[in-house]
Amino acid sequence: MNKVIAVCNQKGGVGKTTTTVNLAASFAALEKRVLLIDMDPQGNASQGLGYNEAQDEDVHEALHMASNPDNVSYEALKPMLKPTALNYLTIMPSGPDLAVLEIELVNAMSRERRLERIISVLRDHFDFIIIDSPPSLNLLTLNILTAANSVLIPVQCEYYALQGLAELFNTIRLVQKNLNHSLTVEGTLLTMYDARLTLSRQVASEVKNYISERVFKTMIPRNVKLSEAPSHGKPAILYDVQSAGAQSYMKLAEEILNGKH
């Protein structure tokens, strides 16, 4: 299996970065070669894997290099690929410079295909490439959707859960039509689920009724360890492997690998 998965939802606070980091770590724990590409200028996924300082060589430099396809090679990209505490997990970190690229891209040629050029060179070196997206539908997000095989959509079990989903699905359809015909929806992931709350159960039911595509059986619970782990620069699986959060992301990784609907 060789797959590029974008974790995407323009609504903030839905567990997008938590899902990116912990799904990538879970695949790595299953001895899959994983690259996490942090495409969010806030760099939270990078911080969640121990990169708290801006790096000299990061995803901004890679995307800048990709303005000319002839410049993009594995050797040229290698300095931007950083190790993590997990043997099978590599990260291409992000930083504030990435926000500047959004402005640079506005008038650029083939502006939606910069990341695709990078991934076409890297994908044979990894089993999974997981991409963290910014919490907005912008040119960076378009680059991500153009380069990905599939989109994983985290949805928080809160009152406004379905808000913005129609816009996201509309964007996905436009990308499928115009930029990436093979893009699929990997599935919708319910996050911050609390089985004790009627609201969580109602939202889960609403999402399953509203979305015709796959909704994962695995649901990610509200979990203190998931919230604490990023401040230690670790995925949950290294912070507390026995925690409900870490175990849930392992189940999600296995569900994706098994292709169970």
Tab-separated table of C-alpha atoms in Angstrom:
chain	number	residue	atom	x	y	z
A	1	MET	CA	0.000	0.000	0.000
A	2	ASN	CA	1.272	3.444	-0.932
A	3	LYS	CA	-1.169	6.190	0.001
A	4	VAL	CA	-1.368	9.957	0.510
A	5	ILE	CA	-4.039	10.956	3.050
A	6	ALA	CA	-5.014	14.592	3.683
A	7	VAL	CA	-6.515	15.325	7.101
A	8	CYS	CA	-8.799	18.222	6.355
A	9	ASN	CA	-11.553	20.346	7.891
A	10	GLN	CA	-11.613	24.131	7.576
A	11	LYS	CA	-13.337	24.357	10.959
A	12	GLY	CA	-10.789	24.758	13.760
A	13	GLY	CA	-10.760	22.804	17.011
A	14	VAL	CA	-12.059	19.514	15.594
A	15	GLY	CA	-8.980	17.403	16.381
A	16	LYS	CA	-7.398	17.732	12.940
A	17	THR	CA	-3.774	18.042	14.047
A	18	THR	CA	-4.268	15.544	16.884
A	19	THR	CA	-5.566	13.083	14.288
A	20	THR	CA	-2.706	13.769	11.854
A	21	VAL	CA	-0.001	13.247	14.473
A	22	ASN	CA	-1.530	10.224	16.168
A	23	LEU	CA	-2.643	8.424	13.016
A	24	ALA	CA	0.842	8.885	11.538
A	25	ALA	CA	2.397	7.597	14.785
A	26	SER	CA	0.030	4.606	14.857
A	27	PHE	CA	0.943	3.608	11.292
A	28	ALA	CA	4.616	3.935	12.276
A	29	ALA	CA	4.033	1.724	15.329
A	30	LEU	CA	2.658	-0.863	12.889
A	31	GLU	CA	6.012	-0.593	11.058
A	32	LYS	CA	4.689	1.317	8.064
A	33	ARG	CA	7.091	3.911	6.650
A	34	VAL	CA	5.290	7.198	7.277
A	35	LEU	CA	5.946	10.800	6.310
A	36	LEU	CA	3.935	13.543	8.012
A	37	ILE	CA	3.870	16.780	5.990
A	38	ASP	CA	2.849	19.770	8.102
A	39	MET	CA	1.049	22.201	5.767
A	40	ASP	CA	-0.370	24.395	8.538
A	41	PRO	CA	1.598	27.644	9.090
A	42	GLN	CA	0.850	27.341	12.824
A	43	GLY	CA	3.134	24.285	12.850
A	44	ASN	CA	1.204	22.441	15.562
A	45	ALA	CA	1.852	18.996	14.084
A	46	SER	CA	5.591	19.795	14.040
A	47	GLN	CA	5.401	20.844	17.700
A	48	GLY	CA	3.480	17.670	18.511
A	49	LEU	CA	6.489	15.671	17.303
A	50	GLY	CA	9.093	17.737	19.153
A	51	TYR	CA	9.931	20.462	16.612
A	52	ASN	CA	9.132	23.571	18.642
A	53	GLU	CA	11.620	25.828	16.876
A	54	ALA	CA	11.323	26.936	13.234
A	55	GLN	CA	13.607	24.797	11.046
A	56	ASP	CA	16.020	26.194	8.453
A	57	GLU	CA	14.812	23.573	6.003
A	58	ASP	CA	11.091	22.949	6.066
A	59	VAL	CA	7.991	22.545	3.896
A	60	HIS	CA	8.059	26.227	2.858
A	61	GLU	CA	11.510	25.731	1.314
A	62	ALA	CA	10.335	22.542	-0.412
A	63	LEU	CA	7.295	24.296	-1.912
A	64	HIS	CA	9.430	27.240	-2.997
A	65	MET	CA	11.832	24.818	-4.682
A	66	ALA	CA	8.897	23.131	-6.461
A	67	SER	CA	8.153	26.311	-8.444
A	68	ASN	CA	10.475	24.672	-10.979
A	69	PRO	CA	9.749	20.938	-11.403
A	70	ASP	CA	13.352	20.355	-12.550
A	71	ASN	CA	14.596	21.366	-9.079
A	72	VAL	CA	12.616	18.686	-7.264
A	73	SER	CA	14.517	15.509	-6.477
A	74	TYR	CA	14.744	13.161	-3.497
A	75	GLU	CA	18.295	14.330	-2.765
A	76	ALA	CA	17.224	17.994	-2.835
A	77	LEU	CA	14.287	17.298	-0.495
A	78	LYS	CA	16.240	15.103	1.933
A	79	PRO	CA	17.363	17.991	4.227
A	80	MET	CA	13.679	18.854	4.823
A	81	LEU	CA	12.884	15.317	6.032
A	82	LYS	CA	13.413	15.269	9.798
A	83	PRO	CA	13.547	12.229	12.110
A	84	THR	CA	11.170	11.700	15.032
A	85	ALA	CA	11.252	9.569	18.178
A	86	LEU	CA	9.533	6.775	16.217
A	87	ASN	CA	11.801	4.817	13.866
A	88	TYR	CA	9.296	4.599	11.029
A	89	LEU	CA	8.005	8.184	11.256
A	90	THR	CA	9.567	11.139	9.423
A	91	ILE	CA	8.269	14.721	9.358
A	92	MET	CA	8.569	17.623	6.942
A	93	PRO	CA	7.950	20.421	9.448
A	94	SER	CA	6.188	23.741	8.969
A	95	GLY	CA	6.651	27.256	10.265
A	96	PRO	CA	5.368	30.828	9.989
A	97	ASP	CA	7.079	31.308	6.584
A	98	LEU	CA	4.423	29.063	5.088
A	99	ALA	CA	1.838	31.832	5.521
A	100	VAL	CA	3.942	34.029	3.198
A	101	LEU	CA	3.822	31.352	0.505
A	102	GLU	CA	0.049	31.716	0.335
A	103	ILE	CA	0.608	35.264	-0.991
A	104	GLU	CA	3.426	34.166	-3.329
A	105	LEU	CA	1.212	31.495	-4.877
A	106	VAL	CA	-1.611	33.844	-5.910
A	107	ASN	CA	-0.079	34.716	-9.286
A	108	ALA	CA	2.142	31.647	-9.714
A	109	MET	CA	1.901	29.212	-12.619
A	110	SER	CA	0.441	25.788	-11.729
A	111	ARG	CA	0.015	27.120	-8.213
A	112	GLU	CA	-2.166	24.183	-7.101
A	113	ARG	CA	0.480	21.587	-8.051
A	114	ARG	CA	3.525	22.532	-5.972
A	115	LEU	CA	2.890	19.887	-3.298
A	116	GLU	CA	1.974	17.291	-5.930
A	117	ARG	CA	5.453	17.717	-7.459
A	118	ILE	CA	7.077	17.109	-4.079
A	119	ILE	CA	4.947	14.077	-3.271
A	120	SER	CA	5.507	12.485	-6.683
A	121	VAL	CA	9.218	12.344	-5.782
A	122	LEU	CA	8.731	11.197	-2.169
A	123	ARG	CA	5.874	8.713	-2.366
A	124	ASP	CA	7.950	5.666	-3.354
A	125	HIS	CA	10.000	6.085	-0.175
A	126	PHE	CA	6.999	5.798	2.153
A	127	ASP	CA	3.957	3.568	2.698
A	128	PHE	CA	1.846	6.499	3.931
A	129	ILE	CA	2.131	10.243	3.561
A	130	ILE	CA	-0.205	12.027	5.996
A	131	ILE	CA	-0.774	15.760	5.478
A	132	ASP	CA	-1.973	18.204	8.120
A	133	SER	CA	-4.042	21.016	6.573
A	134	PRO	CA	-4.619	24.612	7.666
A	135	PRO	CA	-8.044	25.394	9.175
A	136	SER	CA	-9.226	27.187	6.024
A	137	LEU	CA	-10.040	26.473	2.391
A	138	ASN	CA	-7.165	28.332	0.728
A	139	LEU	CA	-4.396	27.746	-1.833
A	140	LEU	CA	-2.461	25.577	0.609
A	141	THR	CA	-5.535	23.378	1.061
A	142	LEU	CA	-6.005	23.206	-2.712
A	143	ASN	CA	-2.398	22.039	-3.041
A	144	ILE	CA	-3.080	19.350	-0.450
A	145	LEU	CA	-6.273	18.069	-2.115
A	146	THR	CA	-4.596	18.084	-5.524
A	147	ALA	CA	-1.724	15.952	-4.209
A	148	ALA	CA	-3.702	13.507	-2.026
A	149	ASN	CA	-5.289	10.148	-2.828
A	150	SER	CA	-7.938	10.613	-0.161
A	151	VAL	CA	-9.322	12.982	2.479
A	152	LEU	CA	-9.932	12.074	6.110
A	153	ILE	CA	-12.390	14.508	7.741
A	154	PRO	CA	-12.369	14.837	11.542
A	155	VAL	CA	-15.722	16.019	12.939
A	156	GLN	CA	-16.077	17.081	16.560
A	157	CYS	CA	-19.061	15.722	18.469
A	158	GLU	CA	-20.398	19.175	19.284
A	159	TYR	CA	-23.500	21.190	18.406
A	160	TYR	CA	-21.984	22.898	15.331
A	161	ALA	CA	-20.404	19.702	13.994
A	162	LEU	CA	-22.076	19.760	10.573
A	163	GLN	CA	-21.426	23.461	10.064
A	164	GLY	CA	-19.045	23.974	7.144
A	165	LEU	CA	-19.103	20.344	6.020
A	166	ALA	CA	-21.218	21.178	2.960
A	167	GLU	CA	-18.610	23.752	1.917
A	168	LEU	CA	-15.793	21.233	2.408
A	169	PHE	CA	-17.557	18.543	0.368
A	170	ASN	CA	-18.244	21.111	-2.336
A	171	THR	CA	-14.529	21.984	-2.462
A	172	ILE	CA	-13.657	18.281	-2.669
A	173	ARG	CA	-16.071	17.863	-5.604
A	174	LEU	CA	-14.546	20.862	-7.413
A	175	VAL	CA	-11.048	19.445	-6.933
A	176	GLN	CA	-12.225	16.030	-8.178
A	177	LYS	CA	-13.695	17.675	-11.272
A	178	ASN	CA	-10.872	20.065	-12.129
A	179	LEU	CA	-7.588	19.070	-10.481
A	180	ASN	CA	-7.552	15.526	-9.086
A	181	HIS	CA	-10.021	13.082	-10.654
A	182	SER	CA	-8.904	10.202	-8.427
A	183	LEU	CA	-9.408	11.988	-5.069
A	184	THR	CA	-11.675	10.026	-2.734
A	185	VAL	CA	-13.068	10.515	0.776
A	186	GLU	CA	-11.171	8.162	3.097
A	187	GLY	CA	-13.833	8.656	5.727
A	188	THR	CA	-15.269	10.930	8.391
A	189	LEU	CA	-13.863	10.525	11.893
A	190	LEU	CA	-15.908	11.434	14.962
A	191	THR	CA	-13.646	13.079	17.558
A	192	MET	CA	-14.046	14.205	21.183
A	193	TYR	CA	-16.784	11.614	21.614
A	194	ASP	CA	-18.252	11.125	25.080
A	195	ALA	CA	-20.650	8.166	25.235
A	196	ARG	CA	-22.133	9.555	28.487
A	197	LEU	CA	-23.416	12.671	26.717
A	198	THR	CA	-26.683	12.591	24.805
A	199	LEU	CA	-25.293	15.338	22.550
A	200	SER	CA	-22.328	13.204	21.453
A	201	ARG	CA	-24.638	10.328	20.559
A	202	GLN	CA	-26.995	12.688	18.686
A	203	VAL	CA	-24.157	14.262	16.693
A	204	ALA	CA	-22.766	10.828	15.820
A	205	SER	CA	-26.196	9.801	14.547
A	206	GLU	CA	-26.631	13.071	12.588
A	207	VAL	CA	-23.235	12.734	10.918
A	208	LYS	CA	-23.964	9.152	9.872
A	209	ASN	CA	-27.308	10.244	8.380
A	210	TYR	CA	-25.914	13.359	6.710
A	211	ILE	CA	-22.787	11.885	5.125
A	212	SER	CA	-23.231	9.293	2.416
A	213	GLU	CA	-19.503	8.451	2.379
A	214	ARG	CA	-17.787	6.248	4.914
A	215	VAL	CA	-17.977	7.152	8.604
A	216	PHE	CA	-15.319	5.282	10.591
A	217	LYS	CA	-16.483	2.783	13.198
A	218	THR	CA	-13.624	3.954	15.402
A	219	MET	CA	-14.510	7.097	17.346
A	220	ILE	CA	-11.925	9.168	19.208
A	221	PRO	CA	-12.951	9.827	22.834
A	222	ARG	CA	-12.372	12.945	24.872
A	223	ASN	CA	-9.086	12.068	26.564
A	224	VAL	CA	-6.778	14.055	28.842
A	225	LYS	CA	-3.662	12.223	27.636
A	226	LEU	CA	-4.387	13.207	24.015
A	227	SER	CA	-4.516	16.837	25.145
A	228	GLU	CA	-1.348	16.598	27.266
A	229	ALA	CA	0.866	14.722	24.788
A	230	PRO	CA	1.615	17.652	22.372
A	231	SER	CA	3.040	19.805	25.198
A	232	HIS	CA	5.621	17.029	25.662
A	233	GLY	CA	6.374	16.922	21.908
A	234	LYS	CA	5.112	13.344	21.683
A	235	PRO	CA	2.252	11.454	20.054
A	236	ALA	CA	-0.078	9.773	22.532
A	237	ILE	CA	1.387	6.360	21.772
A	238	LEU	CA	4.740	7.492	23.237
A	239	TYR	CA	3.241	9.623	26.012
A	240	ASP	CA	0.838	6.966	27.359
A	241	VAL	CA	0.336	3.938	25.135
A	242	GLN	CA	-2.400	2.545	27.407
A	243	SER	CA	-4.537	5.698	27.245
A	244	ALA	CA	-7.943	5.532	25.560
A	245	GLY	CA	-6.777	8.148	23.024
A	246	ALA	CA	-3.665	6.239	21.961
A	247	GLN	CA	-5.602	2.975	21.705
A	248	SER	CA	-8.348	4.613	19.612
A	249	TYR	CA	-5.874	5.922	17.034
A	250	MET	CA	-4.274	2.467	16.816
A	251	LYS	CA	-7.741	1.064	16.078
A	252	LEU	CA	-8.268	3.743	13.421
A	253	ALA	CA	-4.968	2.867	11.728
A	254	GLU	CA	-5.939	-0.803	11.707
A	255	GLU	CA	-9.426	0.048	10.362
A	256	ILE	CA	-7.864	1.967	7.462
A	257	LEU	CA	-5.349	-0.799	6.777
A	258	ASN	CA	-8.080	-3.434	6.799
A	259	GLY	CA	-10.347	-1.295	4.616
A	260	LYS	CA	-13.343	-2.077	6.823
A	261	HIS	CA	-16.429	0.068	6.276
